[in-house]
PDB file of C-alpha atoms in Angstrom:
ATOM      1  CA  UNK A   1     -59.177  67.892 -36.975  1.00  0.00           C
ATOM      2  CA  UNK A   2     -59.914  71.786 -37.251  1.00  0.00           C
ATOM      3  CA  UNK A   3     -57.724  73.359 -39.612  1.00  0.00           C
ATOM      4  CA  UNK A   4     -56.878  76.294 -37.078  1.00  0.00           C
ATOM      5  CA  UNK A   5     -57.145  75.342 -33.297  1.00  0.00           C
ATOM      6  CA  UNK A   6     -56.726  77.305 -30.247  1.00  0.00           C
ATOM      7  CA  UNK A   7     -57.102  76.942 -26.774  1.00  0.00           C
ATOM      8  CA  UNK A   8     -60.682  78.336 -26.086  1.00  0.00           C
ATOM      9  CA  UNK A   9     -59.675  79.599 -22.683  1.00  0.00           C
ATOM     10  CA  UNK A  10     -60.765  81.818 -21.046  1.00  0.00           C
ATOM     11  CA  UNK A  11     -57.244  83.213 -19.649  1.00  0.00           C
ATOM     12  CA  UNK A  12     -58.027  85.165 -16.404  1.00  0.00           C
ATOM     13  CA  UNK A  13     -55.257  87.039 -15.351  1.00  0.00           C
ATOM     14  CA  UNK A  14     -54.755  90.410 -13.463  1.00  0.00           C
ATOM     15  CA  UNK A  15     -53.591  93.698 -14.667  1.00  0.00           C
ATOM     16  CA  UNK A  16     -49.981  93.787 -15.804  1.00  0.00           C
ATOM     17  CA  UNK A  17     -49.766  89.946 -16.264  1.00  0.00           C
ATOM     18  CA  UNK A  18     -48.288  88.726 -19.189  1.00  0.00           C
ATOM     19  CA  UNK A  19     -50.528  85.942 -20.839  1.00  0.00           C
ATOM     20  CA  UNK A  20     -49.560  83.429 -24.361  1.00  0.00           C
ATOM     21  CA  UNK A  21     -51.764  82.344 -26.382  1.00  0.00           C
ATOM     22  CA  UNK A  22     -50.679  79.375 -28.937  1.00  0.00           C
ATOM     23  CA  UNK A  23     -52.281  78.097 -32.477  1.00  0.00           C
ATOM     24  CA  UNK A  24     -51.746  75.389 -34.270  1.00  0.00           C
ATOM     25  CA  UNK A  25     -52.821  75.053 -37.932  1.00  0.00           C
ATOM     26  CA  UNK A  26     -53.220  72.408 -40.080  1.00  0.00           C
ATOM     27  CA  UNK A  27     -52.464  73.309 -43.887  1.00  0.00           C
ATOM     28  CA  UNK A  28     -48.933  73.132 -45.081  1.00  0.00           C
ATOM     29  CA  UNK A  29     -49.813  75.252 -47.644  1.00  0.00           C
ATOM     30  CA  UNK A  30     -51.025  78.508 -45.691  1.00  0.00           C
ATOM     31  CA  UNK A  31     -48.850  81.190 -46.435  1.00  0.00           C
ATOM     32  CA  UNK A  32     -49.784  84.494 -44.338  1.00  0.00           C
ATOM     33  CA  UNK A  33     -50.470  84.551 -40.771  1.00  0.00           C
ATOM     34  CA  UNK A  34     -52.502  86.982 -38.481  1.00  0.00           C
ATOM     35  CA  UNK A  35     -54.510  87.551 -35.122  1.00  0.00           C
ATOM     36  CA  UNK A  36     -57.219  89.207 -35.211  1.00  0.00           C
ATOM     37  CA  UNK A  37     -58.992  91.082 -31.916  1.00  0.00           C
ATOM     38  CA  UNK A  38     -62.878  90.037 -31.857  1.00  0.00           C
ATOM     39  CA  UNK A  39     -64.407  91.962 -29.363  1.00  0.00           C
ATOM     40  CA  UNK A  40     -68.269  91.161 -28.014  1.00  0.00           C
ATOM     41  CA  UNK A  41     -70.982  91.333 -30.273  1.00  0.00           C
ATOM     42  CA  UNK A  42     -68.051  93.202 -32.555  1.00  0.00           C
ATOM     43  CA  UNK A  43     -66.503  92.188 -35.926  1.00  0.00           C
ATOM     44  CA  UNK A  44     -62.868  91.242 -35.924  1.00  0.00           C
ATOM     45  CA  UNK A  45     -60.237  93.842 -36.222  1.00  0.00           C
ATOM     46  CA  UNK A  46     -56.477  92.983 -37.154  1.00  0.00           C
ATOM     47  CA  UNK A  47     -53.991  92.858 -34.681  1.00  0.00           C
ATOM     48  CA  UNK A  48     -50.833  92.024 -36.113  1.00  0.00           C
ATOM     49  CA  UNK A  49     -49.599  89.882 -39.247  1.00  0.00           C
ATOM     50  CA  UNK A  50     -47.012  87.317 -37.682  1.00  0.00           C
ATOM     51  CA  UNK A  51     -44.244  87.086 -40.018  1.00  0.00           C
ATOM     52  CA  UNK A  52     -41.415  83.809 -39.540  1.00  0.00           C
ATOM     53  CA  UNK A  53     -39.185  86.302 -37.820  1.00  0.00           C
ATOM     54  CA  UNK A  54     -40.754  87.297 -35.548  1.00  0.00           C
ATOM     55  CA  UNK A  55     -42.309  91.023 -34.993  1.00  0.00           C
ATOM     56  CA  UNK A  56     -43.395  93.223 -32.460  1.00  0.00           C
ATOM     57  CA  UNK A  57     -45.983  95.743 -31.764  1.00  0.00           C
ATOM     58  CA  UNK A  58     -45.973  97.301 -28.460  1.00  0.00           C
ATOM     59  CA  UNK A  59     -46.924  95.254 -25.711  1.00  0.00           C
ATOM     60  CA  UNK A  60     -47.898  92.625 -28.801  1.00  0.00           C
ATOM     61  CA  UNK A  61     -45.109  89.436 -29.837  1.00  0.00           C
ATOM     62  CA  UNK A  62     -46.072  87.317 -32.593  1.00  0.00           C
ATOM     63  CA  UNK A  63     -43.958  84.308 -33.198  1.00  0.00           C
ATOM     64  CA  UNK A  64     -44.545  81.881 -36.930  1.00  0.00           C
ATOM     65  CA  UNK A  65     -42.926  77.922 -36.480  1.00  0.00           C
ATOM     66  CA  UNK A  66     -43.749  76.845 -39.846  1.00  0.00           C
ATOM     67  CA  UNK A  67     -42.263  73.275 -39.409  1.00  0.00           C
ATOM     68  CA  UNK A  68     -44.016  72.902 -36.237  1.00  0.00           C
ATOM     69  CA  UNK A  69     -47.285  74.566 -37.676  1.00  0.00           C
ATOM     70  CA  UNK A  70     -47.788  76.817 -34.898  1.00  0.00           C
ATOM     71  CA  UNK A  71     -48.423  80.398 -34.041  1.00  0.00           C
ATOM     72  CA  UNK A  72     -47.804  82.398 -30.725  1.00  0.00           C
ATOM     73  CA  UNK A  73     -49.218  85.689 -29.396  1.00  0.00           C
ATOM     74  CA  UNK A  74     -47.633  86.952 -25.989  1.00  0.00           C
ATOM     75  CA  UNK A  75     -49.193  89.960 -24.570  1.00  0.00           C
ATOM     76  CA  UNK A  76     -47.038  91.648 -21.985  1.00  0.00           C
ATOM     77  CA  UNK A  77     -48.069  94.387 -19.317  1.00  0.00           C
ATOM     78  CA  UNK A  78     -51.831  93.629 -19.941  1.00  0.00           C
ATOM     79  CA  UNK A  79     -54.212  96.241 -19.582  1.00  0.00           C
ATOM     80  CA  UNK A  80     -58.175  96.489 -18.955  1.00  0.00           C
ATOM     81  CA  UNK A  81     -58.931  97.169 -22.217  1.00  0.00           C
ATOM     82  CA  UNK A  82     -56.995  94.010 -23.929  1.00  0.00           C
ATOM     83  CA  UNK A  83     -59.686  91.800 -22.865  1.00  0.00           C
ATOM     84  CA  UNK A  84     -61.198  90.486 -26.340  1.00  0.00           C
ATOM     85  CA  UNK A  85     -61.544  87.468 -27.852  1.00  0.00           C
ATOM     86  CA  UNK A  86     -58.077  86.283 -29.984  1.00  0.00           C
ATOM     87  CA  UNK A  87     -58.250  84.640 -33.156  1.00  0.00           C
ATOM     88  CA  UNK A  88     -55.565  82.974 -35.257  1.00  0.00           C
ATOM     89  CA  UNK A  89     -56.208  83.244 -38.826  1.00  0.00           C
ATOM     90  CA  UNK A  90     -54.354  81.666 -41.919  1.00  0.00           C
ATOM     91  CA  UNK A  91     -54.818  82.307 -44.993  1.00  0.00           C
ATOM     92  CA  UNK A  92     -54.943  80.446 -48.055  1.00  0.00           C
ATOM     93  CA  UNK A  93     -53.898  82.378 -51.174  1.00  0.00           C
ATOM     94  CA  UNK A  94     -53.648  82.289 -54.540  1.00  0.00           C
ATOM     95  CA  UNK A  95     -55.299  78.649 -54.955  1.00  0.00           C
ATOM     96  CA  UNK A  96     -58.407  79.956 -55.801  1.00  0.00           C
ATOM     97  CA  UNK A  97     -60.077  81.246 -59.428  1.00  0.00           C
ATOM     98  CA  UNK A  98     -60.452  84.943 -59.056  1.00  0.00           C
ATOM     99  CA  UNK A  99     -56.887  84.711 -57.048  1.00  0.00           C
ATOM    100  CA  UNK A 100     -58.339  85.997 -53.606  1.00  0.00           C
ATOM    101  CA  UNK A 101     -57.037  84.823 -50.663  1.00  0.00           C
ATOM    102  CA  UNK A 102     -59.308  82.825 -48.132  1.00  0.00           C
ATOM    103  CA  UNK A 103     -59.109  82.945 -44.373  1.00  0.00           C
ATOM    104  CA  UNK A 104     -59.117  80.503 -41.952  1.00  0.00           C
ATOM    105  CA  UNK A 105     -60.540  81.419 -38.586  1.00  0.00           C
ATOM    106  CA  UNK A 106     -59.644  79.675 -35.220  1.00  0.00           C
ATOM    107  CA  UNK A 107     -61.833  79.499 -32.282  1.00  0.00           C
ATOM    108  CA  UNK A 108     -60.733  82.066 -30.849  1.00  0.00           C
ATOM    109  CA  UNK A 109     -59.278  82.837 -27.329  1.00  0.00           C
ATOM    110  CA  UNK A 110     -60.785  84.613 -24.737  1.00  0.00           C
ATOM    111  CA  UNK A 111     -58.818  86.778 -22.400  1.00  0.00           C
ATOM    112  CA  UNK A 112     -59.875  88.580 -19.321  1.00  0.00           C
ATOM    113  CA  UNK A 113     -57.988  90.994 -17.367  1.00  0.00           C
ATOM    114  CA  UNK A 114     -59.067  91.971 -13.951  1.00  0.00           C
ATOM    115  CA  UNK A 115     -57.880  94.675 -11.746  1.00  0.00           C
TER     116      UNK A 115
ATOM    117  CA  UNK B   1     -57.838 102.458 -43.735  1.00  0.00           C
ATOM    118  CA  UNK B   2     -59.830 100.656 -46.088  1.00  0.00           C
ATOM    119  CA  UNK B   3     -63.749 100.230 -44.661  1.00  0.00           C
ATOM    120  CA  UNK B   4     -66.371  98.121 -45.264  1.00  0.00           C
ATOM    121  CA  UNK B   5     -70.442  99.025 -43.920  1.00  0.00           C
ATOM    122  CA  UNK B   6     -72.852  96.811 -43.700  1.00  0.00           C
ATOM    123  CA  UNK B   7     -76.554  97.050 -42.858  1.00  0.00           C
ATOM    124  CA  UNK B   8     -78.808  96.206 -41.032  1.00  0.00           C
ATOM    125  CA  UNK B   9     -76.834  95.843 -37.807  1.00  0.00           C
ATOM    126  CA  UNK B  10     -78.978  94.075 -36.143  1.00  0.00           C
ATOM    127  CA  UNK B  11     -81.860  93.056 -37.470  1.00  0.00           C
ATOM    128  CA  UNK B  12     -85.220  90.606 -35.837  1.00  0.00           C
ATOM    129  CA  UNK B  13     -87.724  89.121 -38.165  1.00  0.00           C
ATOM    130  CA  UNK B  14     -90.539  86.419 -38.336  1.00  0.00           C
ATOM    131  CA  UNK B  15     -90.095  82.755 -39.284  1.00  0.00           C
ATOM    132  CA  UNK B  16     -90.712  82.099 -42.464  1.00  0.00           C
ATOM    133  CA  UNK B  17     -89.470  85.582 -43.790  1.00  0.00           C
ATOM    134  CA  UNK B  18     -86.768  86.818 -45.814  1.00  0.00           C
ATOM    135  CA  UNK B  19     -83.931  89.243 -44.780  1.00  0.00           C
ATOM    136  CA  UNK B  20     -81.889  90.816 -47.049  1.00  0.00           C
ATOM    137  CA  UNK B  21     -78.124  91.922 -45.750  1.00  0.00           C
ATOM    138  CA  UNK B  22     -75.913  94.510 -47.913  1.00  0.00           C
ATOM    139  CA  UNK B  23     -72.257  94.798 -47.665  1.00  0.00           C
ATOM    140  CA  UNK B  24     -70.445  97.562 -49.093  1.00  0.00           C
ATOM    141  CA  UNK B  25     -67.178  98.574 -49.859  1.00  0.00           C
ATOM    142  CA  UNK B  26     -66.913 102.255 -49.559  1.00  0.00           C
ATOM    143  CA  UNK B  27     -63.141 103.326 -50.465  1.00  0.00           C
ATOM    144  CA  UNK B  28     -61.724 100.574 -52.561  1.00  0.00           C
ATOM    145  CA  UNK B  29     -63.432  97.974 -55.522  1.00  0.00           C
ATOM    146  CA  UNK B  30     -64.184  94.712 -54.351  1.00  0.00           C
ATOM    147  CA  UNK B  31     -64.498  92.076 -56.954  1.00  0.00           C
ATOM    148  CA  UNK B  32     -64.407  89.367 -54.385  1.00  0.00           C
ATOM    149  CA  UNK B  33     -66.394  89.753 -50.981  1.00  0.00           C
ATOM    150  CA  UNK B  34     -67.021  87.120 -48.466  1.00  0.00           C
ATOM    151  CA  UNK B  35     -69.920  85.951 -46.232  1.00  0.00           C
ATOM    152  CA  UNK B  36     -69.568  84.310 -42.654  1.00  0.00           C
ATOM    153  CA  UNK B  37     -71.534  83.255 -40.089  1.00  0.00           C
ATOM    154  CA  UNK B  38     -70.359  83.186 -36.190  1.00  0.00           C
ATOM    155  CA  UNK B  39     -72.530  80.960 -33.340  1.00  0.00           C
ATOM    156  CA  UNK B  40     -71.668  82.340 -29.803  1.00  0.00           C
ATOM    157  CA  UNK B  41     -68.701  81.276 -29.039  1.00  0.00           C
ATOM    158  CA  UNK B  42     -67.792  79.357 -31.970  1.00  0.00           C
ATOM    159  CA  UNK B  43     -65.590  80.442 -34.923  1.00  0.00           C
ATOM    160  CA  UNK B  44     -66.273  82.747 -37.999  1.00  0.00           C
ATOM    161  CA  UNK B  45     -67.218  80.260 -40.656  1.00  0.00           C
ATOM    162  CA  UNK B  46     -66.979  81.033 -44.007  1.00  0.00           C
ATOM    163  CA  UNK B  47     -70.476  80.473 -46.191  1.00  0.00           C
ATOM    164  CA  UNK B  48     -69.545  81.889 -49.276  1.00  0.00           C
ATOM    165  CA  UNK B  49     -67.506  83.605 -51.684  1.00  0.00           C
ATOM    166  CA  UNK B  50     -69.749  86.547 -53.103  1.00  0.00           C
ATOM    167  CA  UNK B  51     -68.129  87.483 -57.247  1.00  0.00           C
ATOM    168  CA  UNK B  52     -68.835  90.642 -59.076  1.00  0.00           C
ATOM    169  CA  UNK B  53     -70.647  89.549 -62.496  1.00  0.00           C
ATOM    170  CA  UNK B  54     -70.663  85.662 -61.679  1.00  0.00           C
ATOM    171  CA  UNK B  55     -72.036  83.571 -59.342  1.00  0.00           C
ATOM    172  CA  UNK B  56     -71.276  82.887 -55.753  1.00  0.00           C
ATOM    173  CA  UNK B  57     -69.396  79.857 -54.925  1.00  0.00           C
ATOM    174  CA  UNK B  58     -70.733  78.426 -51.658  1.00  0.00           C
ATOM    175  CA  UNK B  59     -68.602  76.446 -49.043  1.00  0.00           C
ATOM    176  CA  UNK B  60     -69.778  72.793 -48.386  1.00  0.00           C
ATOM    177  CA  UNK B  61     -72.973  72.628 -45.964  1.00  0.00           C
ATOM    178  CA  UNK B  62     -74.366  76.009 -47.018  1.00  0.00           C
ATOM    179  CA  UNK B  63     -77.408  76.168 -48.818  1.00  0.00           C
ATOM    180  CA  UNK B  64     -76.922  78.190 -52.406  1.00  0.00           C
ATOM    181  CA  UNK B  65     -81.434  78.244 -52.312  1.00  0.00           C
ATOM    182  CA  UNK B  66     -81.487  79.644 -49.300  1.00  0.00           C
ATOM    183  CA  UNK B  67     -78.423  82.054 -48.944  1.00  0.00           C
ATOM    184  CA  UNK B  68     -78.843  84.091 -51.630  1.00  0.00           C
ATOM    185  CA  UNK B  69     -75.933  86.268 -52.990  1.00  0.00           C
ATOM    186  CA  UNK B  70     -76.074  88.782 -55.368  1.00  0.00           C
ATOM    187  CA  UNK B  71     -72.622  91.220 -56.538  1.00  0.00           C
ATOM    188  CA  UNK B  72     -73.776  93.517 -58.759  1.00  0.00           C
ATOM    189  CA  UNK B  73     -71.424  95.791 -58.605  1.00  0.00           C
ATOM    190  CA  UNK B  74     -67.898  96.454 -57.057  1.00  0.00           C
ATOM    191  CA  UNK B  75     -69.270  98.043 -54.341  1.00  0.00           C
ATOM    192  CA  UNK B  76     -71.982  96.069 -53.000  1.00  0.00           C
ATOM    193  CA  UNK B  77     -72.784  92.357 -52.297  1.00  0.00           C
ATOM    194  CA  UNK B  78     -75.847  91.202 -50.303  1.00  0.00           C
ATOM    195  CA  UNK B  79     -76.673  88.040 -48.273  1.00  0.00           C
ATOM    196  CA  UNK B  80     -80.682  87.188 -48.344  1.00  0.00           C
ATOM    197  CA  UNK B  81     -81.705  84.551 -46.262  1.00  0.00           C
ATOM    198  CA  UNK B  82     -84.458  83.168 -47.500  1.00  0.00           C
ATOM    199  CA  UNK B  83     -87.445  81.705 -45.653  1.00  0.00           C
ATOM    200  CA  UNK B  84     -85.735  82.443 -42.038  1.00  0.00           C
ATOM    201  CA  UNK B  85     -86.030  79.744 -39.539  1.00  0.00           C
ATOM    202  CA  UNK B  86     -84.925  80.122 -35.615  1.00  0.00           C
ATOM    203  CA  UNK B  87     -81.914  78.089 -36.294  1.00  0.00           C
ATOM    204  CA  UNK B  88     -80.614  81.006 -39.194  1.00  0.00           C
ATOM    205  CA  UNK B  89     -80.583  83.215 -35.840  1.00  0.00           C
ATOM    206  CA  UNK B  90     -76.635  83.842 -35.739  1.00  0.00           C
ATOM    207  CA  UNK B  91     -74.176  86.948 -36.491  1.00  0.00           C
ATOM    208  CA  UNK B  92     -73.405  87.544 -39.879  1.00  0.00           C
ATOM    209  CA  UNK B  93     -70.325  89.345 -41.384  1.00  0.00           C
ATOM    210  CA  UNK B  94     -68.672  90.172 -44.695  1.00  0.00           C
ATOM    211  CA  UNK B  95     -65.549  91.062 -45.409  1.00  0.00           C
ATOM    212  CA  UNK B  96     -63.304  91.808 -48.560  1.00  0.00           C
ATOM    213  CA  UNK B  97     -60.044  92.878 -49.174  1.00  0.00           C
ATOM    214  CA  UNK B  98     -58.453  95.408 -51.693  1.00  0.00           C
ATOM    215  CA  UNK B  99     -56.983  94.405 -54.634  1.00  0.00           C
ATOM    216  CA  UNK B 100     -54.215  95.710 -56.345  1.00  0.00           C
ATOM    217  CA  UNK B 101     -53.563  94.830 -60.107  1.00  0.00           C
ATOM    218  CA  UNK B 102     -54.987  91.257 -60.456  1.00  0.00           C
ATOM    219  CA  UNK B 103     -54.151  89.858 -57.468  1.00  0.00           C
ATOM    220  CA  UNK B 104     -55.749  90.724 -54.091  1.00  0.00           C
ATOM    221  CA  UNK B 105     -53.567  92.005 -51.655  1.00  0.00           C
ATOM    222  CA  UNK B 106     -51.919  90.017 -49.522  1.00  0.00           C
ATOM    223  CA  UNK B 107     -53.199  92.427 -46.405  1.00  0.00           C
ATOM    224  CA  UNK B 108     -55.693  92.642 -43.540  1.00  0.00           C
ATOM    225  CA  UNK B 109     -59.369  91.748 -44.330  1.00  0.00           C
ATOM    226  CA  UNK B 110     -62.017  94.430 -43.784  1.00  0.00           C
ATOM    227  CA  UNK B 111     -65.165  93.738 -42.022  1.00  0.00           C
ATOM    228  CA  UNK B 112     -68.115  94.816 -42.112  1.00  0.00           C
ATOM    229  CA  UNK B 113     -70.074  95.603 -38.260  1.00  0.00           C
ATOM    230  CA  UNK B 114     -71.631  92.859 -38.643  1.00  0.00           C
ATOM    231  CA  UNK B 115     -75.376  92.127 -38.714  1.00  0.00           C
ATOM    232  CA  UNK B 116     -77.269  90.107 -35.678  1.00  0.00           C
ATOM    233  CA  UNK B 117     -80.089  88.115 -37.205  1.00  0.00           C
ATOM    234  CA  UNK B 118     -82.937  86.601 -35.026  1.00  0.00           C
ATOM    235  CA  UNK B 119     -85.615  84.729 -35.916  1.00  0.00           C
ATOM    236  CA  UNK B 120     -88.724  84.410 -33.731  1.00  0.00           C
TER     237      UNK B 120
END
């Protein structure tokens, strides 16, 4: 079983759509959450952190389940421009010498908005 | 916001050579840096864990002889591949984070642009 798994997609949906992705992960222990916005040929840039709560950013809604393991991204109004690649990323901290924190990279989902 | 350059971006050699690819960090000390390596459409995947003064610890699968890391200083980590083969062909990225006190911070990682690798 990955450790991080997402729906590969790709999500096709038209301008102004709303579109959720999900992520499940498989480490009990990971303790900080993010998605990250790949886009082609492009290194990753953060997104958002996604905190147990719940936050916002924008169009942007991250959601944590940590008893279900799972992480949600809901994109509302979409735009042109949001069409990347998604990944979920966990992150494994302070188990290592040196106390850095490793990351965990999903698949990643691909989104494409059309006009 | 923190940033993190690498070079070459994109880089094409012969089989059987070896490329070398730097990462630096150019606003922030970065004891710890770390290597991946992303197939199209597949996942980053972590190779290695680059350390400033010590040796790299490598992730299971990865060859330590033929992925050579080297971190110097705080600033700079590089990725050799050694004796290329078509199948090394594949993006590579580092990334490191800042750290604050002793403990890295519990932020966004920085990446570096990236670096396309093929092999003919």
């Amino acid at each position: 079983r990955k450790e991080v798994e997402q729906d590969p997609g790709p999500f096709n949906v038209p301008e102004g759509a709303t579109v959720a992705f999900n992520c499940t992960y498989s480490n009990s222990a990971s303790q900080s959450f993010f998605w990250y916005r790949q886009d082609c040929r492009k290194e990753p840039k953060l997104l958002m952190s996604v905190y147990s709560s719940g936050n916002e950013d924008g169009r942007f809604t991250a959601q944590l389940n940590r008893a279900s393991q799972y992480i949600s991204l809901l994109i509302r109004d979409s735009k042109l421009s949001d069409s990347a690649t998604y990944l979920c990323v966990v992150s494994l901290e302070g188990m290592f010498s040196g106390g850095y924190n490793k990351l965990i990279f999903g698949a990643g989902t691909r989104l494409a908005v059309h006009p | 916001g923190a940033v993190v350059s690498q070079h070459p971006s994109r880089v094409i050699c012969k089989s059987g050579t070896s490329v070398k690819i730097e990462c630096r960090s150019l606003d922030f000390q970065a004891t710890t840096m770390f290597w991946y390596r992303q197939f199209p459409k597949q996942s980053l995947m972590l190779m290695a864990t680059s350390n400033e003064g010590s040796k790299a610890t490598y992730e299971q699968g990865v060859e330590k002889d033929k992925f050579l890391i080297n971190h110097a200083s705080l600033t700079l980590s590089t990725l050799t591949v050694t004796s290329a083969h078509p199948e090394d062909s594949s993006f590579y990225i580092c990334s490191a984070s800042p750290r604050v006190g002793g403990r890295v911070m519990n932020t966004e990682a920085f990446f570096g642009q990236g670096t396309r690798l093929t092999v003919v």
